[in-house]
mmCIF file of C-alpha atoms in Angstrom:
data_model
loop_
_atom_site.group_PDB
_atom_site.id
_atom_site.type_symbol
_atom_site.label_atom_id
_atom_site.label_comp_id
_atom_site.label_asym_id
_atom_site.label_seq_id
_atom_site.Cartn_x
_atom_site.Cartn_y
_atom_site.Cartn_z
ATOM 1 C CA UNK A 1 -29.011 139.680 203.017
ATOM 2 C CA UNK A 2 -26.956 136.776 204.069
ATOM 3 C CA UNK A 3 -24.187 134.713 202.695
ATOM 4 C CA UNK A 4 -22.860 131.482 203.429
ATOM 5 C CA UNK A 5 -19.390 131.020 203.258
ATOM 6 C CA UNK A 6 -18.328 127.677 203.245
ATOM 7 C CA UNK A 7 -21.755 124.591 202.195
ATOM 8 C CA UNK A 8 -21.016 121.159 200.434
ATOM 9 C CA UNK A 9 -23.829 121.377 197.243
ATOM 10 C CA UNK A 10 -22.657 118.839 195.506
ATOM 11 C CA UNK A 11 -22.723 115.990 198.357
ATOM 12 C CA UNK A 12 -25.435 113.546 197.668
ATOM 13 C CA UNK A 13 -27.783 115.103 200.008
ATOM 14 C CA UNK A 14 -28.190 118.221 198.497
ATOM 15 C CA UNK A 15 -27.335 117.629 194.445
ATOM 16 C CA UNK A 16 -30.821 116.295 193.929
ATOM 17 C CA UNK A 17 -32.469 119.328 195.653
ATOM 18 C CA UNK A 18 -30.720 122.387 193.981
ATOM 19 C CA UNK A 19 -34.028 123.978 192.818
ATOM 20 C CA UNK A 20 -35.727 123.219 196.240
ATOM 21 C CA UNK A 21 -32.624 125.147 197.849
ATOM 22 C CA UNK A 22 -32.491 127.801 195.159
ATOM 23 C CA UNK A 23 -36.134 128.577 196.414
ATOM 24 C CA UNK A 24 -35.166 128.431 199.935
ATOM 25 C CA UNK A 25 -32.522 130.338 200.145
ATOM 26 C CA UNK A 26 -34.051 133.032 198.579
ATOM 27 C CA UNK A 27 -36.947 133.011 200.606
ATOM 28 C CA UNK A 28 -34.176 132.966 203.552
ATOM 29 C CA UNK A 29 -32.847 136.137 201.721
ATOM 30 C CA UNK A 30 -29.411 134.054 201.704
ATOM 31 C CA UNK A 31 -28.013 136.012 198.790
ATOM 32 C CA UNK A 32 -24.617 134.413 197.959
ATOM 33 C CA UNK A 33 -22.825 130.686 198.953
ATOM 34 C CA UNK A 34 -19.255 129.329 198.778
ATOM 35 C CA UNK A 35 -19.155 126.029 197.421
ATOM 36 C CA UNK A 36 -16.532 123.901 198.972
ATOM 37 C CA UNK A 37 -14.482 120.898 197.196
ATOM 38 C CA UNK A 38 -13.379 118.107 198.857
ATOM 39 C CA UNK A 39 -11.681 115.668 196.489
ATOM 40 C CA UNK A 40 -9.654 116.339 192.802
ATOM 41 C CA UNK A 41 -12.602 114.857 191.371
ATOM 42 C CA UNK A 42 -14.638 116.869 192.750
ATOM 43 C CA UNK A 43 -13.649 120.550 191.605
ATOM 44 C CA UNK A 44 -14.916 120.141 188.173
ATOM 45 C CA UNK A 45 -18.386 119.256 189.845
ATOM 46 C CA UNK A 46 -18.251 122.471 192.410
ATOM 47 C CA UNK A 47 -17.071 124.573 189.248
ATOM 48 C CA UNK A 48 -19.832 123.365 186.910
ATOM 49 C CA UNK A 49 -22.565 124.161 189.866
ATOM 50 C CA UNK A 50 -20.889 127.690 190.618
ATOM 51 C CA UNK A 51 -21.575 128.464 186.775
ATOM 52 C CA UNK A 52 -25.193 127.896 186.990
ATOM 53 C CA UNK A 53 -25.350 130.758 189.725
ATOM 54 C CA UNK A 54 -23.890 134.148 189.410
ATOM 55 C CA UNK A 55 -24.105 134.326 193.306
ATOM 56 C CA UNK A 56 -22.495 131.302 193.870
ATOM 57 C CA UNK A 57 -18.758 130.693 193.671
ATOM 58 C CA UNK A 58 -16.157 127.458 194.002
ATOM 59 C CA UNK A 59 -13.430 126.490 195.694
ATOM 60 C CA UNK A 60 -10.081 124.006 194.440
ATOM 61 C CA UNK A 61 -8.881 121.620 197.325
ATOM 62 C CA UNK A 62 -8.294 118.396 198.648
ATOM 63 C CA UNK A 63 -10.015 118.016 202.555
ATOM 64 C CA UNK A 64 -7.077 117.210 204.879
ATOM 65 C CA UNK A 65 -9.125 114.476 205.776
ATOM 66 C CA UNK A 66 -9.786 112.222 202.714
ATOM 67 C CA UNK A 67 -7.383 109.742 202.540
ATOM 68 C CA UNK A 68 -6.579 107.089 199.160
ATOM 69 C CA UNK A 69 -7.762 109.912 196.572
ATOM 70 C CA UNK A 70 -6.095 111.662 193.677
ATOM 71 C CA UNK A 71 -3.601 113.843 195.510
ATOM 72 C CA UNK A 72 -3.044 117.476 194.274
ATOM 73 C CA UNK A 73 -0.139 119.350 193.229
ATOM 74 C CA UNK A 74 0.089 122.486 192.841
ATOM 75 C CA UNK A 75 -0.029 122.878 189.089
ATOM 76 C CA UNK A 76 -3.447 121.662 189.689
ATOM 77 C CA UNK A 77 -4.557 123.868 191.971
ATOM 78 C CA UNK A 78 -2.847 126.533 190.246
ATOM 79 C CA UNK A 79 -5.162 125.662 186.804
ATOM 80 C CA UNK A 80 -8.454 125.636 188.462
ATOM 81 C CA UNK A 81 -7.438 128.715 190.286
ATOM 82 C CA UNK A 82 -7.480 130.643 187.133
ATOM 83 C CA UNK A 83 -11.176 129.861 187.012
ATOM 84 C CA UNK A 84 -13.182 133.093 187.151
ATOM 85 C CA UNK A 85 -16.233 131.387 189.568
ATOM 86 C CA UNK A 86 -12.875 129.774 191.636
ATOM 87 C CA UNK A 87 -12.205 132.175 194.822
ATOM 88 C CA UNK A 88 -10.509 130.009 197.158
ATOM 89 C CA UNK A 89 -8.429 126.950 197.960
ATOM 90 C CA UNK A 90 -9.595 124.314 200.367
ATOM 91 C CA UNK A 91 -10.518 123.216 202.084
ATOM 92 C CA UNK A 92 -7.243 122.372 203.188
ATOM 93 C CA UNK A 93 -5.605 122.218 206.345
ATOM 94 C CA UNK A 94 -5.076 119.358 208.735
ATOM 95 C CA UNK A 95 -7.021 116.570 210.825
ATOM 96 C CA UNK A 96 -5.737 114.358 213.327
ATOM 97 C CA UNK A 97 -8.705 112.781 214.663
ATOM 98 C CA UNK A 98 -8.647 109.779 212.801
ATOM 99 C CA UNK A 99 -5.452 108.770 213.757
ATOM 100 C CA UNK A 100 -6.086 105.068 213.564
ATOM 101 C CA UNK A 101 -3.339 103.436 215.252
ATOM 102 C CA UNK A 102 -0.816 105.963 214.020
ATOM 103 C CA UNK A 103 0.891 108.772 215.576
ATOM 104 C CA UNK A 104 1.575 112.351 214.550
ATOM 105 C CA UNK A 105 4.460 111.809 212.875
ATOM 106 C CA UNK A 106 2.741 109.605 210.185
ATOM 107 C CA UNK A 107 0.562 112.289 208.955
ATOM 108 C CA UNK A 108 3.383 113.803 207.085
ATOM 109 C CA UNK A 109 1.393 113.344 203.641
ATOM 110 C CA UNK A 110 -1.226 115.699 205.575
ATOM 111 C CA UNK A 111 1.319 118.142 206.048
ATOM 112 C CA UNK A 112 2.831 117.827 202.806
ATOM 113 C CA UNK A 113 -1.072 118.124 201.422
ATOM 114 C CA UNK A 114 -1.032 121.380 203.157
ATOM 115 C CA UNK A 115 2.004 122.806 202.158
ATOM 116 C CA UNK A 116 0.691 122.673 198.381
ATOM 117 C CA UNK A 117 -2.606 124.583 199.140
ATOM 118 C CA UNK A 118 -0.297 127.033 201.239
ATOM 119 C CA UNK A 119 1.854 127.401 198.498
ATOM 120 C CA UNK A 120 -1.228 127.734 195.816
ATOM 121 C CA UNK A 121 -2.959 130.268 198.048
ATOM 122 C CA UNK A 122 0.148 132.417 197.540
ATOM 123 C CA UNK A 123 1.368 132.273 194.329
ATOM 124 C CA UNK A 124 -2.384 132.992 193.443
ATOM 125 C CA UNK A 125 -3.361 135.570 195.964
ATOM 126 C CA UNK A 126 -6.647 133.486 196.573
ATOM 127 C CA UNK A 127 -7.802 132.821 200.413
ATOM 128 C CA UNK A 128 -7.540 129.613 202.015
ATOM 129 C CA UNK A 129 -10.054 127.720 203.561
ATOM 130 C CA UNK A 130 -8.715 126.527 206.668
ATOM 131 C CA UNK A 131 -10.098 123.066 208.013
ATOM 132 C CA UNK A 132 -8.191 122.405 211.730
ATOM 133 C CA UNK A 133 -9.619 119.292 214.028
ATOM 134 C CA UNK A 134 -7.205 118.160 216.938
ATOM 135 C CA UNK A 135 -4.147 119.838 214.740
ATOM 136 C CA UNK A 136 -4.267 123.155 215.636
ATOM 137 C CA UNK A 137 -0.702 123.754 216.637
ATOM 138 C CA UNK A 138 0.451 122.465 213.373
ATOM 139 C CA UNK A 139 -1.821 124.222 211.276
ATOM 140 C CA UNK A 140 -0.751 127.242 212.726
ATOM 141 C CA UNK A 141 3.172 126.522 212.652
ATOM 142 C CA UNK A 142 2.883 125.582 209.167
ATOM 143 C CA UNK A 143 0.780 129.136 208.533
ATOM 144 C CA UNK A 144 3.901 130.451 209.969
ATOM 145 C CA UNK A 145 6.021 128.704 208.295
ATOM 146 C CA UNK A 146 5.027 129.833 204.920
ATOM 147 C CA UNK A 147 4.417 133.458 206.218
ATOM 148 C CA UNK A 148 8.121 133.635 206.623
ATOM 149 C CA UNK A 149 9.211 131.860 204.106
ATOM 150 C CA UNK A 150 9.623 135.328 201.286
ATOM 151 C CA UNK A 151 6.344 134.889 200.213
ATOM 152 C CA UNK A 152 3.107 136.585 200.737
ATOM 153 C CA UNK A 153 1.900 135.754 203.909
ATOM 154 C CA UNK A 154 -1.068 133.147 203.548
ATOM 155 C CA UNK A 155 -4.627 134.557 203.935
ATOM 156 C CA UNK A 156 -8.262 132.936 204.202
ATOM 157 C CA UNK A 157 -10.299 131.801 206.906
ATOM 158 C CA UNK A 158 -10.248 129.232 209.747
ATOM 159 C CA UNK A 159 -14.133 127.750 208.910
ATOM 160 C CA UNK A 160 -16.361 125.929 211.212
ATOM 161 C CA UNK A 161 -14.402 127.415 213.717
ATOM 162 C CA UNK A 162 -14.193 124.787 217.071
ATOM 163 C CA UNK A 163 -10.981 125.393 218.792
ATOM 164 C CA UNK A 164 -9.952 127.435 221.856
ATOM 165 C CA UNK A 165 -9.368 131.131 222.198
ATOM 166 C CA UNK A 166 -5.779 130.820 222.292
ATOM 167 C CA UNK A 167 -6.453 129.611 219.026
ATOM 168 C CA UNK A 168 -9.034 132.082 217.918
ATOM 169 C CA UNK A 169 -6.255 134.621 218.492
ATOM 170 C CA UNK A 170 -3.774 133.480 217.155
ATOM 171 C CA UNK A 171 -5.667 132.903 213.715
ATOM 172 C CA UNK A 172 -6.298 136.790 213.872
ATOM 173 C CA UNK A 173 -3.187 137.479 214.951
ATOM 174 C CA UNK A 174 -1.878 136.255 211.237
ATOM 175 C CA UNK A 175 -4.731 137.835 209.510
ATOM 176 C CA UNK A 176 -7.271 135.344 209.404
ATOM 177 C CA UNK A 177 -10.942 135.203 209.760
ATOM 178 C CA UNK A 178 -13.105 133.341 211.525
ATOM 179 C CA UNK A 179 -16.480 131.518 210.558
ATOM 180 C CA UNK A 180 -19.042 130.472 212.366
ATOM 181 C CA UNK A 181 -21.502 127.530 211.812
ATOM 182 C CA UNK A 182 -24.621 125.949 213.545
ATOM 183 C CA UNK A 183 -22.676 124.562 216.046
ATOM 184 C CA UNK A 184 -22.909 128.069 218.089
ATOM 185 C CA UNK A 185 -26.323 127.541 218.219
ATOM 186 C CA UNK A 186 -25.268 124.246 220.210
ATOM 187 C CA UNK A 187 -26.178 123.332 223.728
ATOM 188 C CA UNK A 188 -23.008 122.298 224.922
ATOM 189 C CA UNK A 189 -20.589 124.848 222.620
ATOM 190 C CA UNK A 190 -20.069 127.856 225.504
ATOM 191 C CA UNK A 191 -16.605 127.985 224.690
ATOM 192 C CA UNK A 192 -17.221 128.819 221.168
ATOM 193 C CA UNK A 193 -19.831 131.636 222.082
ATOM 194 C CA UNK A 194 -16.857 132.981 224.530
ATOM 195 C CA UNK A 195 -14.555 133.067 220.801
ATOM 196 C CA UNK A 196 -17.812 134.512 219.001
ATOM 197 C CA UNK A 197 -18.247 137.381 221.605
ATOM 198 C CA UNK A 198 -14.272 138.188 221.248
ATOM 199 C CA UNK A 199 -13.806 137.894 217.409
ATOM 200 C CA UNK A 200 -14.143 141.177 215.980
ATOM 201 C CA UNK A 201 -17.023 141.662 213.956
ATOM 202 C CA UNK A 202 -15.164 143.010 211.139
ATOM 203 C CA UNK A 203 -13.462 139.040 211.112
ATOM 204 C CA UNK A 204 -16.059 137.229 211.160
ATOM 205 C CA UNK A 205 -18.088 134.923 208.732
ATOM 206 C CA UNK A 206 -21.057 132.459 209.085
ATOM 207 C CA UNK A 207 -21.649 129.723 207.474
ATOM 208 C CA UNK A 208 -23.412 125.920 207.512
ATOM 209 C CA UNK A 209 -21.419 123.409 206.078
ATOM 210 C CA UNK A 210 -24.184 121.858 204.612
ATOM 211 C CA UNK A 211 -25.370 119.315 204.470
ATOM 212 C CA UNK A 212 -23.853 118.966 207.546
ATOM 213 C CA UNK A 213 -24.512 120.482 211.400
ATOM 214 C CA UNK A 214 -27.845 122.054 211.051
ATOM 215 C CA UNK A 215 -28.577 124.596 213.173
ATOM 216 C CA UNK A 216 -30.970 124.481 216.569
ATOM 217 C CA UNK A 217 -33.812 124.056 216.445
ATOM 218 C CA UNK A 218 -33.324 122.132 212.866
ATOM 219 C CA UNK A 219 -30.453 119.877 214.520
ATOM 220 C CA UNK A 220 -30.237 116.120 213.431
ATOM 221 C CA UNK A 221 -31.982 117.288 210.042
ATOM 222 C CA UNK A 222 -30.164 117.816 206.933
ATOM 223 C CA UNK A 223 -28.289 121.490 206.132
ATOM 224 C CA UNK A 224 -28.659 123.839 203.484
ATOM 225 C CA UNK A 225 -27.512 127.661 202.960
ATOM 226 C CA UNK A 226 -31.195 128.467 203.796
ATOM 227 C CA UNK A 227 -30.485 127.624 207.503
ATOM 228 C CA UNK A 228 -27.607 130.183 207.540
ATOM 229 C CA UNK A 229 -29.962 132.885 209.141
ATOM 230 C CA UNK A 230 -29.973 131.114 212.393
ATOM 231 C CA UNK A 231 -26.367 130.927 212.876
ATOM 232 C CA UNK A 232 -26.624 135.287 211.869
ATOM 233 C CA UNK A 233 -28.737 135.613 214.729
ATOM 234 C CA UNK A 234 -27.264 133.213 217.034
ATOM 235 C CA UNK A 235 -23.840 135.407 216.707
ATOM 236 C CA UNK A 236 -25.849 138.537 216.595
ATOM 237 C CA UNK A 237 -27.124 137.270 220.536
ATOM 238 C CA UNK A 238 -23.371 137.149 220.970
ATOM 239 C CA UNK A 239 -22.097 140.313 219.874
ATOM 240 C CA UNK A 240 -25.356 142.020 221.445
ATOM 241 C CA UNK A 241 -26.067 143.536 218.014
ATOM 242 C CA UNK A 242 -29.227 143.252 215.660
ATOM 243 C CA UNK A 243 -29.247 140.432 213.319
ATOM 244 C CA UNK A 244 -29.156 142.447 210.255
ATOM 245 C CA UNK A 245 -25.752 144.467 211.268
ATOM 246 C CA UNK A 246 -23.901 140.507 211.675
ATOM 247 C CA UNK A 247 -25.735 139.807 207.977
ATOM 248 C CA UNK A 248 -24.293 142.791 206.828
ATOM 249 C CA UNK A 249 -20.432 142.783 208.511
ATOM 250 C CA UNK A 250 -20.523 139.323 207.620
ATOM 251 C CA UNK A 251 -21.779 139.830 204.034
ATOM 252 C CA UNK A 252 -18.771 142.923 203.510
ATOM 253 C CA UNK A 253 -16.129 140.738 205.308
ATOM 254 C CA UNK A 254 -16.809 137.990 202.783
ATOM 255 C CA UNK A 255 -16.814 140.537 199.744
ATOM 256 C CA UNK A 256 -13.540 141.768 201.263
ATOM 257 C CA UNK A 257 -11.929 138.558 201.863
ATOM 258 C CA UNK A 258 -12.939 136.727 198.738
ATOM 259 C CA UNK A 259 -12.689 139.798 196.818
ATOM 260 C CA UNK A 260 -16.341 139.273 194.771
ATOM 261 C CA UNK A 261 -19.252 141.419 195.394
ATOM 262 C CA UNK A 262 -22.781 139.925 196.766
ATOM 263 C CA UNK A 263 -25.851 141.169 194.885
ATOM 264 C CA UNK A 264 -29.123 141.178 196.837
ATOM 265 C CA UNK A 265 -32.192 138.753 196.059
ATOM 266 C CA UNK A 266 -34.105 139.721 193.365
ATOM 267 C CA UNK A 267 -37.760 139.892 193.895
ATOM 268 C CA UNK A 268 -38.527 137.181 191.772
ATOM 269 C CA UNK A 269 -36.255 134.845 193.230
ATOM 270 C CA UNK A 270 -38.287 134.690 196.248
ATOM 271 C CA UNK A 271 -41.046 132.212 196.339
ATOM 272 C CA UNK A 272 -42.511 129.031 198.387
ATOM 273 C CA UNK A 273 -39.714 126.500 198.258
ATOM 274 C CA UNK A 274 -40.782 122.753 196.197
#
């Protein structure tokens, strides 16, 4: 029984096939997803999808990343939060690859984006979904930041984890998991199986970020949660454990984290997928 933490459902490439992936999944016995927003405008659409599953379940955030968009505050993020199929915010975070001509200290409005989720995160207990590319010692300062601030400390997880292990242990070292996605199954990602084999178990998730990243040997191809079993075992090489101890750490870490519980397939939700 899998889950996938952190997959995009509502992005073009996968809206049109939500029975196809229902069928899938199930088949994949990939029990439970997290389904991530991106944009303001897009949280009603990840909500409205969550409500059609019991097993599935929404965040409310603004990607670091998106630039010229509704920008959140936090008495937005604080109303969606009270959403029962709402379990996180993010993804948040920050990105600095696209600089474009500009230098750090322009991506203040990044920082500032941040400092909302942080602050949403903790006045409503929910877990962030961290999103860090090129930024990772700001990311973590800000974490800091807020974790000494007289507040709760910030929780969540760093997903589609690609950094270093200095990174990696830091992250833990404020209480935060780690996920996993295809890209450990990658050719050229040794550096991220040396994280994989030194994250705990007991901190780990998996995930796709689908439709995105697909898994070897499906790389190139489009993602869905059904491809989530590959990453499982890819991790389980890792940890030198069977695949179906990582599905289930993974699976309680998640229930743990997110603080939902994950209900196994149903018989008759397995089938052929369309």
């Amino acid at each position: 029984m899998f889950v996938d933490s952190h997959c995009h459902l509502v992005f073009p490439e996968l809206r049109e096939r939500l029975p196809e992936i229902r069928a899938a999944m199930a088949q994949a016995q990939v029990s439970a997803a997290l389904c991530i927003s991106t944009r303001v405008e897009e949280i009603e659409q990840v909500v409205a999808l969550a409500e059609t599953d019991p097993q599935w379940w929404a965040s409310a955030g603004v990607h670091p990343d998106t630039e010229g968009e509704t920008e959140p505050d936090e008495a937005l993020l604080l109303r969606w939060a009270a959403h029962p199929k709402v379990i996180a915010i993010g993804e948040t975070g920050l990105d600095y690859y696209r600089l474009n001509g500009r230098s750090i200290a322009d991506m203040a409005w990044q920082r500032e984006r941040f400092r909302v989720h942080i602050r949403a995160g903790q006045a409503t207990d929910l877990p962030l979904v961290i999103h860090t590319r090129q930024a990772s010692e700001d990311t973590l300062a800000l974490l800091r930041e807020a974790a000494s601030a007289g507040q709760p400390a910030p929780r969540g997880v760093f997903h589609c984890f690609t950094e270093t292990m200095d990174v990696a242990r830091a992250a833990l070292d404020l209480g935060f998991l780690i996920s996993f996605s295809g890209i450990l199954t990658f050719r050229n990602a040794e550096d991220l199986r040396d994280v994989a084999r030194y994250v705990p178990l007991d901190r780990c998730l998996i995930e796709t970020d689908s439709p995105y990243l697909a898994p070897v040997p499906f790389r190139g191809k489009t993602n869905t949660p059904a491809l989530v079993p590959h990453v499982a075992a890819e991790l389980a090489r890792q940890k030198q454990c069977s695949v179906e101890q990582v599905a289930d750490a993974t699976r309680v870490n998640f229930e743990r984290l997110f603080g939902v519980s994950v209900a196994p397939v149903s018989n008759e939700d397995q089938g052929t997928p369309a």
